[in-house]
């Protein structure tokens, strides 16, 4: 009798397991065979009925035994073949052909990218496989941990959010996806409510969590991580597109060492036309300057590998896209809950993993495209400050190196960063290394690019538009970003140029030498502007010279774009070299001719007075009338 009861109980258990498992498998099978898709030529709204498209199943895996670990080829070649056959708007990651109507401000207003274009591109669009060719041959362990993919969002566009989810489902082995968790940070857009619930119920392994108030990116990620069931947590932003075979390379490194945080290579999806391409420089190490701006620096020769497709160490992550062992994430304390909304969290998690016994790698064979917004389309709740977050990270993790930040950002010094006792106790409990160890052993190449102690300034002064009385704003200058004009307020300190960087100088220097400036700063200024390099009472003026034949009455613009400036306010470029600071040309309200100015400068530098000195001035339009751009030239 007992034997019969035991068999009945076993049968009942198997039946319950089957009922729980089979529907999920069925949904995934349905998805893999018949993927929801919107026509490339029509816009599918939240209430629309998706069209159906067939997708082939994966081919056979090739199995190899290596170092006692069975490794296989995780590529889905039939899915790759299907992607390659696709054509239409944005397919193969090609830029969408834009018209003036597509560029109206309304297209960007709610999302910071062109939602009109996004809506006209398939949710299942193909992207170019731009991995290193060696990645195609890579084999990964046949038994990899599964992952919970966490995608936080706030008022995200319909098509961009859905395309993120579809790309993960389309290009991930189903057995490696434990779940996809969408975490809604108190969105108020109608399409992200019932319509999203109805759509996502048709997709396998997708669930939606919602906050009860605006929490911000950091706490929204924590909410998703707390609900995750997968062995690994993978964080993605809500406007991404996973590329071919993106997931196995990440999970393989974690399977090899669970204390490794791994980051995919982040490709650029253009916010305007949705073209897909690699970042400039492609594989580079994550870093920062001493104002805590995220930077990318070349991989030093000492870390270069024979195979460029191999993972490489990175001191700092970009922030939004990475995978981490779930238990290890919580052993590290997750994110600091004292960080508000967004900003600084990438430094906190990066410093913490390196200093507390882990490591971080970028994985060239894993690529994910990301839309870098034109601007942040929503307001951050009042009282929240990025400065507060950065101060908090500096105080907890950077030890005496925090002083270098305060020297550049003195307003941080007396800023309240809240109660940090729990974070400091965590650092002690985990027996973490000090920040000097991090700089010596992990980010040892960072000072070559961003020295904590700046060398003497090569040049200083101000760049003033004499027509408007406005000067270049230098407080928050980031290399390659727009420089804006502000009122020329006395006492701010002069702008100083040193080694290709722009910063503030509180006091003047007695002398500048040409050796102290190793790069040229290229500044775009208007016809009515003059570039002034101030040495005591001796300024150098670099006007945009009409006499050199460089004035252009018709602005050089791309077809279909509006003029950046009127014919009387075309833009040209002026170079400023430290050697010019030894010149004797006086500042005047009248523009001198290029030839005359060049002669004076050449004589001061021991030259022959050749007027060819001005051939470094080139015409270049800025992005708009109110901002100027900066570029470093080697």
CSV table of N, CA and C in Angstrom, one decimal, residues 318-443:
chain,number,residue,atom,x,y,z
A,318,UNK,N,31.5,51.4,-18.6
A,318,UNK,CA,30.7,52.5,-19.1
A,318,UNK,C,29.5,52.7,-18.2
A,319,UNK,N,28.9,51.5,-17.7
A,319,UNK,CA,27.9,51.6,-16.7
A,319,UNK,C,26.6,50.9,-17.0
A,320,UNK,N,26.0,51.0,-18.2
A,320,UNK,CA,24.7,50.4,-18.4
A,320,UNK,C,24.6,49.0,-18.8
A,321,UNK,N,25.7,48.4,-19.3
A,321,UNK,CA,25.6,47.1,-19.9
A,321,UNK,C,26.7,46.2,-19.3
A,322,UNK,N,26.3,45.2,-18.5
A,322,UNK,CA,27.3,44.3,-18.0
A,322,UNK,C,26.6,43.1,-17.4
A,323,UNK,N,27.4,42.0,-17.1
A,323,UNK,CA,26.8,40.8,-16.5
A,323,UNK,C,27.7,40.5,-15.3
A,324,UNK,N,27.0,39.9,-14.3
A,324,UNK,CA,27.7,39.6,-13.0
A,324,UNK,C,27.0,38.4,-12.4
A,325,UNK,N,27.8,37.6,-11.8
A,325,UNK,CA,27.2,36.5,-11.0
A,325,UNK,C,26.3,37.0,-9.9
A,326,UNK,N,25.1,36.5,-9.8
A,326,UNK,CA,24.1,37.1,-8.9
A,326,UNK,C,24.6,37.1,-7.5
A,327,UNK,N,25.1,36.0,-7.0
A,327,UNK,CA,25.5,35.9,-5.6
A,327,UNK,C,26.7,36.8,-5.4
A,328,UNK,N,27.6,36.9,-6.3
A,328,UNK,CA,28.8,37.8,-6.2
A,328,UNK,C,28.3,39.3,-6.1
A,329,UNK,N,27.3,39.6,-6.9
A,329,UNK,CA,26.8,41.0,-6.9
A,329,UNK,C,26.3,41.4,-5.5
A,330,UNK,N,25.6,40.5,-4.9
A,330,UNK,CA,25.1,40.8,-3.5
A,330,UNK,C,26.2,40.7,-2.5
A,331,UNK,N,27.2,39.8,-2.7
A,331,UNK,CA,28.3,39.8,-1.8
A,331,UNK,C,29.0,41.1,-1.7
A,332,UNK,N,29.0,41.8,-2.9
A,332,UNK,CA,29.6,43.1,-3.0
A,332,UNK,C,28.7,44.2,-2.5
A,333,UNK,N,27.5,43.9,-2.1
A,333,UNK,CA,26.6,44.8,-1.6
A,333,UNK,C,25.7,45.5,-2.6
A,334,UNK,N,25.7,44.9,-3.8
A,334,UNK,CA,24.9,45.5,-4.9
A,334,UNK,C,25.4,46.9,-5.2
A,335,UNK,N,24.5,47.8,-5.6
A,335,UNK,CA,24.8,49.2,-5.7
A,335,UNK,C,24.6,49.8,-4.3
A,336,UNK,N,25.3,50.9,-4.1
A,336,UNK,CA,25.1,51.7,-2.9
A,336,UNK,C,23.8,52.4,-3.0
A,337,UNK,N,22.9,52.1,-2.1
A,337,UNK,CA,21.5,52.6,-2.1
A,337,UNK,C,21.5,54.1,-1.8
A,338,UNK,N,22.6,54.6,-1.4
A,338,UNK,CA,22.7,56.1,-1.1
A,338,UNK,C,22.9,56.9,-2.3
A,339,UNK,N,23.2,56.2,-3.5
A,339,UNK,CA,23.4,56.9,-4.7
A,339,UNK,C,22.0,57.3,-5.3
A,340,UNK,N,21.8,58.5,-5.7
A,340,UNK,CA,20.5,59.0,-6.1
A,340,UNK,C,20.3,58.9,-7.7
A,341,UNK,N,19.2,58.5,-8.1
A,341,UNK,CA,18.8,58.5,-9.5
A,341,UNK,C,19.8,57.9,-10.5
A,342,UNK,N,20.8,58.6,-10.9
A,342,UNK,CA,21.8,58.0,-11.8
A,342,UNK,C,23.1,58.8,-11.6
A,343,UNK,N,24.2,58.2,-12.1
A,343,UNK,CA,25.5,58.9,-12.1
A,343,UNK,C,26.4,58.4,-11.0
A,344,UNK,N,27.6,58.0,-11.3
A,344,UNK,CA,28.6,57.6,-10.3
A,344,UNK,C,28.5,56.1,-10.0
A,345,UNK,N,27.4,55.4,-10.3
A,345,UNK,CA,27.3,54.0,-10.0
A,345,UNK,C,28.3,53.2,-10.7
A,346,UNK,N,28.7,53.6,-12.0
A,346,UNK,CA,29.6,52.8,-12.7
A,346,UNK,C,31.0,52.8,-12.1
A,347,UNK,N,31.4,53.9,-11.4
A,347,UNK,CA,32.6,54.0,-10.7
A,347,UNK,C,32.6,53.2,-9.4
A,348,UNK,N,31.5,53.3,-8.7
A,348,UNK,CA,31.3,52.5,-7.5
A,348,UNK,C,31.5,51.0,-7.7
A,349,UNK,N,30.7,50.5,-8.7
A,349,UNK,CA,30.8,49.0,-8.9
A,349,UNK,C,32.2,48.6,-9.4
A,350,UNK,N,32.8,49.5,-10.2
A,350,UNK,CA,34.1,49.2,-10.8
A,350,UNK,C,35.2,49.2,-9.8
A,351,UNK,N,35.2,50.2,-9.0
A,351,UNK,CA,36.2,50.3,-7.9
A,351,UNK,C,36.0,49.1,-6.9
A,352,UNK,N,34.8,48.8,-6.6
A,352,UNK,CA,34.5,47.8,-5.6
A,352,UNK,C,34.9,46.4,-6.1
A,353,UNK,N,34.6,46.1,-7.3
A,353,UNK,CA,34.9,44.7,-7.8
A,353,UNK,C,36.4,44.5,-7.8
A,354,UNK,N,37.2,45.5,-8.3
A,354,UNK,CA,38.6,45.4,-8.4
A,354,UNK,C,39.3,45.4,-7.0
A,355,UNK,N,38.9,46.3,-6.1
A,355,UNK,CA,39.5,46.4,-4.9
A,355,UNK,C,39.1,45.4,-3.9
A,356,UNK,N,38.0,44.7,-4.1
A,356,UNK,CA,37.5,43.7,-3.1
A,356,UNK,C,37.6,42.3,-3.6
A,357,UNK,N,38.6,41.9,-4.5
A,357,UNK,CA,38.8,40.6,-4.8
A,357,UNK,C,38.3,40.1,-6.1
A,358,UNK,N,37.7,40.9,-6.9
A,358,UNK,CA,37.2,40.5,-8.2
A,358,UNK,C,38.0,41.1,-9.4
A,359,UNK,N,37.4,41.1,-10.5
A,359,UNK,CA,38.1,41.6,-11.7
A,359,UNK,C,37.0,42.0,-12.7
A,360,UNK,N,37.4,42.8,-13.7
A,360,UNK,CA,36.4,43.3,-14.7
A,360,UNK,C,37.1,43.2,-16.1
A,361,UNK,N,36.3,42.7,-17.1
A,361,UNK,CA,36.8,42.5,-18.4
A,361,UNK,C,35.8,43.0,-19.4
A,362,UNK,N,36.4,43.5,-20.5
A,362,UNK,CA,35.6,43.8,-21.7
A,362,UNK,C,35.7,42.6,-22.7
A,363,UNK,N,34.6,42.2,-23.3
A,363,UNK,CA,34.6,41.0,-24.1
A,363,UNK,C,34.4,41.4,-25.6
A,364,UNK,N,35.4,41.4,-26.4
A,364,UNK,CA,35.3,41.8,-27.8
A,364,UNK,C,34.3,41.0,-28.6
A,365,UNK,N,34.1,39.7,-28.3
A,365,UNK,CA,33.2,38.9,-29.1
A,365,UNK,C,31.7,39.0,-28.7
A,366,UNK,N,31.5,39.9,-27.7
A,366,UNK,CA,30.1,40.2,-27.3
A,366,UNK,C,29.9,41.6,-27.6
A,367,UNK,N,28.9,41.9,-28.5
A,367,UNK,CA,28.6,43.3,-28.9
A,367,UNK,C,27.1,43.6,-28.7
A,368,UNK,N,26.9,44.8,-28.2
A,368,UNK,CA,25.5,45.2,-28.1
A,368,UNK,C,25.4,46.7,-28.5
A,369,UNK,N,24.5,47.0,-29.4
A,369,UNK,CA,24.3,48.4,-29.9
A,369,UNK,C,23.5,49.2,-28.9
A,370,UNK,N,23.8,50.4,-28.8
A,370,UNK,CA,23.1,51.3,-27.8
A,370,UNK,C,22.9,52.7,-28.4
A,371,UNK,N,21.7,53.2,-28.2
A,371,UNK,CA,21.3,54.5,-28.7
A,371,UNK,C,21.8,55.5,-27.6
A,372,UNK,N,22.7,56.4,-28.1
A,372,UNK,CA,23.2,57.5,-27.2
A,372,UNK,C,22.3,58.7,-27.5
A,373,UNK,N,21.5,59.0,-26.5
A,373,UNK,CA,20.4,60.0,-26.7
A,373,UNK,C,21.1,61.4,-27.1
A,374,UNK,N,20.3,62.1,-27.8
A,374,UNK,CA,20.7,63.5,-28.2
A,374,UNK,C,20.7,64.4,-26.9
A,375,UNK,N,19.7,64.1,-26.0
A,375,UNK,CA,19.7,64.8,-24.7
A,375,UNK,C,18.7,63.9,-23.8
A,376,UNK,N,18.8,64.2,-22.5
A,376,UNK,CA,17.9,63.5,-21.6
A,376,UNK,C,16.5,64.1,-21.7
A,377,UNK,N,15.5,63.3,-22.1
A,377,UNK,CA,14.2,63.9,-22.4
A,377,UNK,C,13.3,64.1,-21.2
A,378,UNK,N,13.7,63.7,-20.0
A,378,UNK,CA,12.8,63.8,-18.8
A,378,UNK,C,13.5,64.6,-17.7
A,379,UNK,N,12.8,65.1,-16.8
A,379,UNK,CA,13.3,65.9,-15.7
A,379,UNK,C,13.7,64.9,-14.5
A,380,UNK,N,14.8,65.3,-13.9
A,380,UNK,CA,15.3,64.6,-12.7
A,380,UNK,C,14.6,65.2,-11.5
A,381,UNK,N,14.1,64.4,-10.6
A,381,UNK,CA,13.4,65.0,-9.4
A,381,UNK,C,14.3,66.0,-8.7
A,382,UNK,N,13.6,67.0,-8.2
A,382,UNK,CA,14.3,68.1,-7.5
A,382,UNK,C,15.2,67.7,-6.3
A,383,UNK,N,16.3,68.4,-6.1
A,383,UNK,CA,17.2,68.1,-5.0
A,383,UNK,C,18.2,67.0,-5.3
A,384,UNK,N,18.1,66.4,-6.5
A,384,UNK,CA,19.1,65.3,-6.8
A,384,UNK,C,20.3,65.9,-7.5
A,385,UNK,N,21.5,65.4,-7.1
A,385,UNK,CA,22.7,66.0,-7.7
A,385,UNK,C,23.7,64.9,-8.1
A,386,UNK,N,24.1,65.0,-9.3
A,386,UNK,CA,25.2,64.1,-9.7
A,386,UNK,C,26.4,64.3,-8.9
A,387,UNK,N,26.7,65.6,-8.5
A,387,UNK,CA,27.8,65.9,-7.7
A,387,UNK,C,27.8,65.2,-6.4
A,388,UNK,N,26.6,65.0,-5.8
A,388,UNK,CA,26.5,64.3,-4.5
A,388,UNK,C,26.9,62.9,-4.7
A,389,UNK,N,26.5,62.2,-5.8
A,389,UNK,CA,26.9,60.8,-6.0
A,389,UNK,C,28.4,60.7,-6.2
A,390,UNK,N,29.0,61.6,-7.0
A,390,UNK,CA,30.4,61.5,-7.2
A,390,UNK,C,31.2,61.7,-5.9
A,391,UNK,N,30.7,62.7,-5.1
A,391,UNK,CA,31.4,62.9,-3.8
A,391,UNK,C,31.3,61.7,-3.0
A,392,UNK,N,30.2,61.0,-3.0
A,392,UNK,CA,30.0,59.8,-2.2
A,392,UNK,C,30.9,58.7,-2.6
A,393,UNK,N,31.0,58.5,-3.9
A,393,UNK,CA,32.0,57.5,-4.4
A,393,UNK,C,33.4,57.8,-4.0
A,394,UNK,N,33.8,59.1,-4.2
A,394,UNK,CA,35.1,59.5,-3.9
A,394,UNK,C,35.5,59.3,-2.4
A,395,UNK,N,34.5,59.7,-1.5
A,395,UNK,CA,34.8,59.6,-0.1
A,395,UNK,C,34.9,58.1,0.4
A,396,UNK,N,34.1,57.2,-0.2
A,396,UNK,CA,34.1,55.8,0.2
A,396,UNK,C,35.3,55.1,-0.3
A,397,UNK,N,35.6,55.3,-1.6
A,397,UNK,CA,36.5,54.4,-2.3
A,397,UNK,C,37.9,55.0,-2.7
A,398,UNK,N,38.0,56.3,-2.8
A,398,UNK,CA,39.2,56.9,-3.5
A,398,UNK,C,40.3,57.4,-2.5
A,399,UNK,N,40.1,57.3,-1.3
A,399,UNK,CA,41.1,57.6,-0.3
A,399,UNK,C,41.7,59.0,-0.6
A,400,UNK,N,43.0,59.1,-0.5
A,400,UNK,CA,43.6,60.4,-0.7
A,400,UNK,C,43.5,61.0,-2.1
A,401,UNK,N,43.2,60.1,-3.1
A,401,UNK,CA,43.0,60.5,-4.4
A,401,UNK,C,41.8,61.4,-4.6
A,402,UNK,N,40.9,61.4,-3.7
A,402,UNK,CA,39.7,62.3,-3.8
A,402,UNK,C,40.1,63.7,-3.8
A,403,UNK,N,41.3,64.0,-3.2
A,403,UNK,CA,41.8,65.4,-3.2
A,403,UNK,C,42.0,66.0,-4.6
A,404,UNK,N,42.4,65.1,-5.6
A,404,UNK,CA,42.6,65.6,-6.9
A,404,UNK,C,41.3,66.0,-7.6
A,405,UNK,N,40.2,65.3,-7.2
A,405,UNK,CA,38.9,65.7,-7.7
A,405,UNK,C,38.5,67.1,-7.1
A,406,UNK,N,38.7,67.2,-5.8
A,406,UNK,CA,38.3,68.5,-5.1
A,406,UNK,C,39.1,69.7,-5.6
A,407,UNK,N,40.3,69.4,-6.0
A,407,UNK,CA,41.1,70.5,-6.6
A,407,UNK,C,40.5,71.0,-7.9
A,408,UNK,N,39.9,70.1,-8.7
A,408,UNK,CA,39.3,70.5,-9.9
A,408,UNK,C,37.8,70.9,-9.7
A,409,UNK,N,37.2,70.3,-8.7
A,409,UNK,CA,35.8,70.6,-8.4
A,409,UNK,C,35.7,71.1,-7.0
A,410,UNK,N,36.2,72.3,-6.7
A,410,UNK,CA,36.2,72.7,-5.3
A,410,UNK,C,34.8,72.8,-4.6
A,411,UNK,N,33.7,72.9,-5.4
A,411,UNK,CA,32.4,72.9,-4.9
A,411,UNK,C,32.0,71.6,-4.3
A,412,UNK,N,32.7,70.5,-4.6
A,412,UNK,CA,32.4,69.2,-4.1
A,412,UNK,C,32.9,69.0,-2.6
A,413,UNK,N,33.9,69.8,-2.3
A,413,UNK,CA,34.6,69.6,-1.0
A,413,UNK,C,33.7,69.7,0.2
A,414,UNK,N,32.8,70.6,0.2
A,414,UNK,CA,31.9,70.8,1.4
A,414,UNK,C,30.5,70.4,1.1
A,415,UNK,N,30.3,69.6,0.1
A,415,UNK,CA,29.0,69.1,-0.3
A,415,UNK,C,28.7,67.9,0.6
A,416,UNK,N,27.4,67.8,1.1
A,416,UNK,CA,27.0,66.7,1.9
A,416,UNK,C,26.7,65.5,1.0
A,417,UNK,N,27.3,64.3,1.3
A,417,UNK,CA,27.1,63.1,0.5
A,417,UNK,C,26.2,62.1,1.3
A,418,UNK,N,25.7,62.5,2.4
A,418,UNK,CA,24.8,61.6,3.2
A,418,UNK,C,25.6,60.7,4.1
A,419,UNK,N,25.0,59.8,4.8
A,419,UNK,CA,25.6,58.8,5.7
A,419,UNK,C,26.3,57.7,4.9
A,420,UNK,N,27.6,57.6,5.0
A,420,UNK,CA,28.4,56.7,4.3
A,420,UNK,C,28.9,55.5,5.2
A,421,UNK,N,28.5,55.5,6.4
A,421,UNK,CA,29.1,54.5,7.3
A,421,UNK,C,28.9,53.1,6.9
A,422,UNK,N,27.7,52.7,6.3
A,422,UNK,CA,27.5,51.4,5.9
A,422,UNK,C,28.4,51.0,4.8
A,423,UNK,N,28.7,51.9,3.9
A,423,UNK,CA,29.6,51.6,2.7
A,423,UNK,C,31.0,51.4,3.2
A,424,UNK,N,31.4,52.2,4.1
A,424,UNK,CA,32.8,52.1,4.7
A,424,UNK,C,33.0,50.8,5.5
A,425,UNK,N,31.9,50.4,6.2
A,425,UNK,CA,32.0,49.2,6.9
A,425,UNK,C,32.0,48.0,6.0
A,426,UNK,N,31.3,48.1,4.8
A,426,UNK,CA,31.3,47.0,3.8
A,426,UNK,C,32.8,46.9,3.3
A,427,UNK,N,33.4,48.0,3.0
A,427,UNK,CA,34.8,47.9,2.5
A,427,UNK,C,35.7,47.3,3.5
A,428,UNK,N,35.5,47.5,4.8
A,428,UNK,CA,36.4,46.9,5.8
A,428,UNK,C,36.0,45.4,5.9
A,429,UNK,N,34.8,45.0,5.8
A,429,UNK,CA,34.3,43.7,6.0
A,429,UNK,C,34.8,42.8,4.8
A,430,UNK,N,34.9,43.4,3.6
A,430,UNK,CA,35.3,42.6,2.4
A,430,UNK,C,36.8,42.6,2.3
A,431,UNK,N,37.5,43.3,3.2
A,431,UNK,CA,39.0,43.4,3.2
A,431,UNK,C,39.5,43.9,1.9
A,432,UNK,N,38.9,45.0,1.5
A,432,UNK,CA,39.3,45.6,0.2
A,432,UNK,C,40.6,46.3,0.2
A,433,UNK,N,41.3,46.3,-1.0
A,433,UNK,CA,42.5,47.0,-1.1
A,433,UNK,C,42.3,48.5,-1.1
A,434,UNK,N,43.3,49.3,-1.0
A,434,UNK,CA,43.2,50.8,-1.0
A,434,UNK,C,43.2,51.3,-2.5
A,435,UNK,N,42.9,52.6,-2.6
A,435,UNK,CA,42.8,53.1,-4.0
A,435,UNK,C,44.2,53.2,-4.7
A,436,UNK,N,45.2,53.4,-3.9
A,436,UNK,CA,46.6,53.4,-4.4
A,436,UNK,C,46.9,52.1,-5.1
A,437,UNK,N,46.5,51.0,-4.5
A,437,UNK,CA,46.6,49.7,-5.1
A,437,UNK,C,45.9,49.7,-6.5
A,438,UNK,N,44.7,50.2,-6.5
A,438,UNK,CA,43.9,50.2,-7.8
A,438,UNK,C,44.7,51.0,-8.8
A,439,UNK,N,45.2,52.2,-8.5
A,439,UNK,CA,45.9,53.0,-9.5
A,439,UNK,C,47.2,52.4,-9.9
A,440,UNK,N,47.9,51.7,-9.0
A,440,UNK,CA,49.2,51.0,-9.3
A,440,UNK,C,49.1,49.7,-10.1
A,441,UNK,N,48.0,48.9,-9.8
A,441,UNK,CA,47.9,47.6,-10.3
A,441,UNK,C,46.9,47.5,-11.4
A,442,UNK,N,45.9,48.3,-11.4
A,442,UNK,CA,44.7,48.2,-12.4
A,442,UNK,C,44.7,49.3,-13.4
A,443,UNK,N,44.7,50.5,-12.9
A,443,UNK,CA,44.6,51.7,-13.8
A,443,UNK,C,46.0,52.4,-13.9
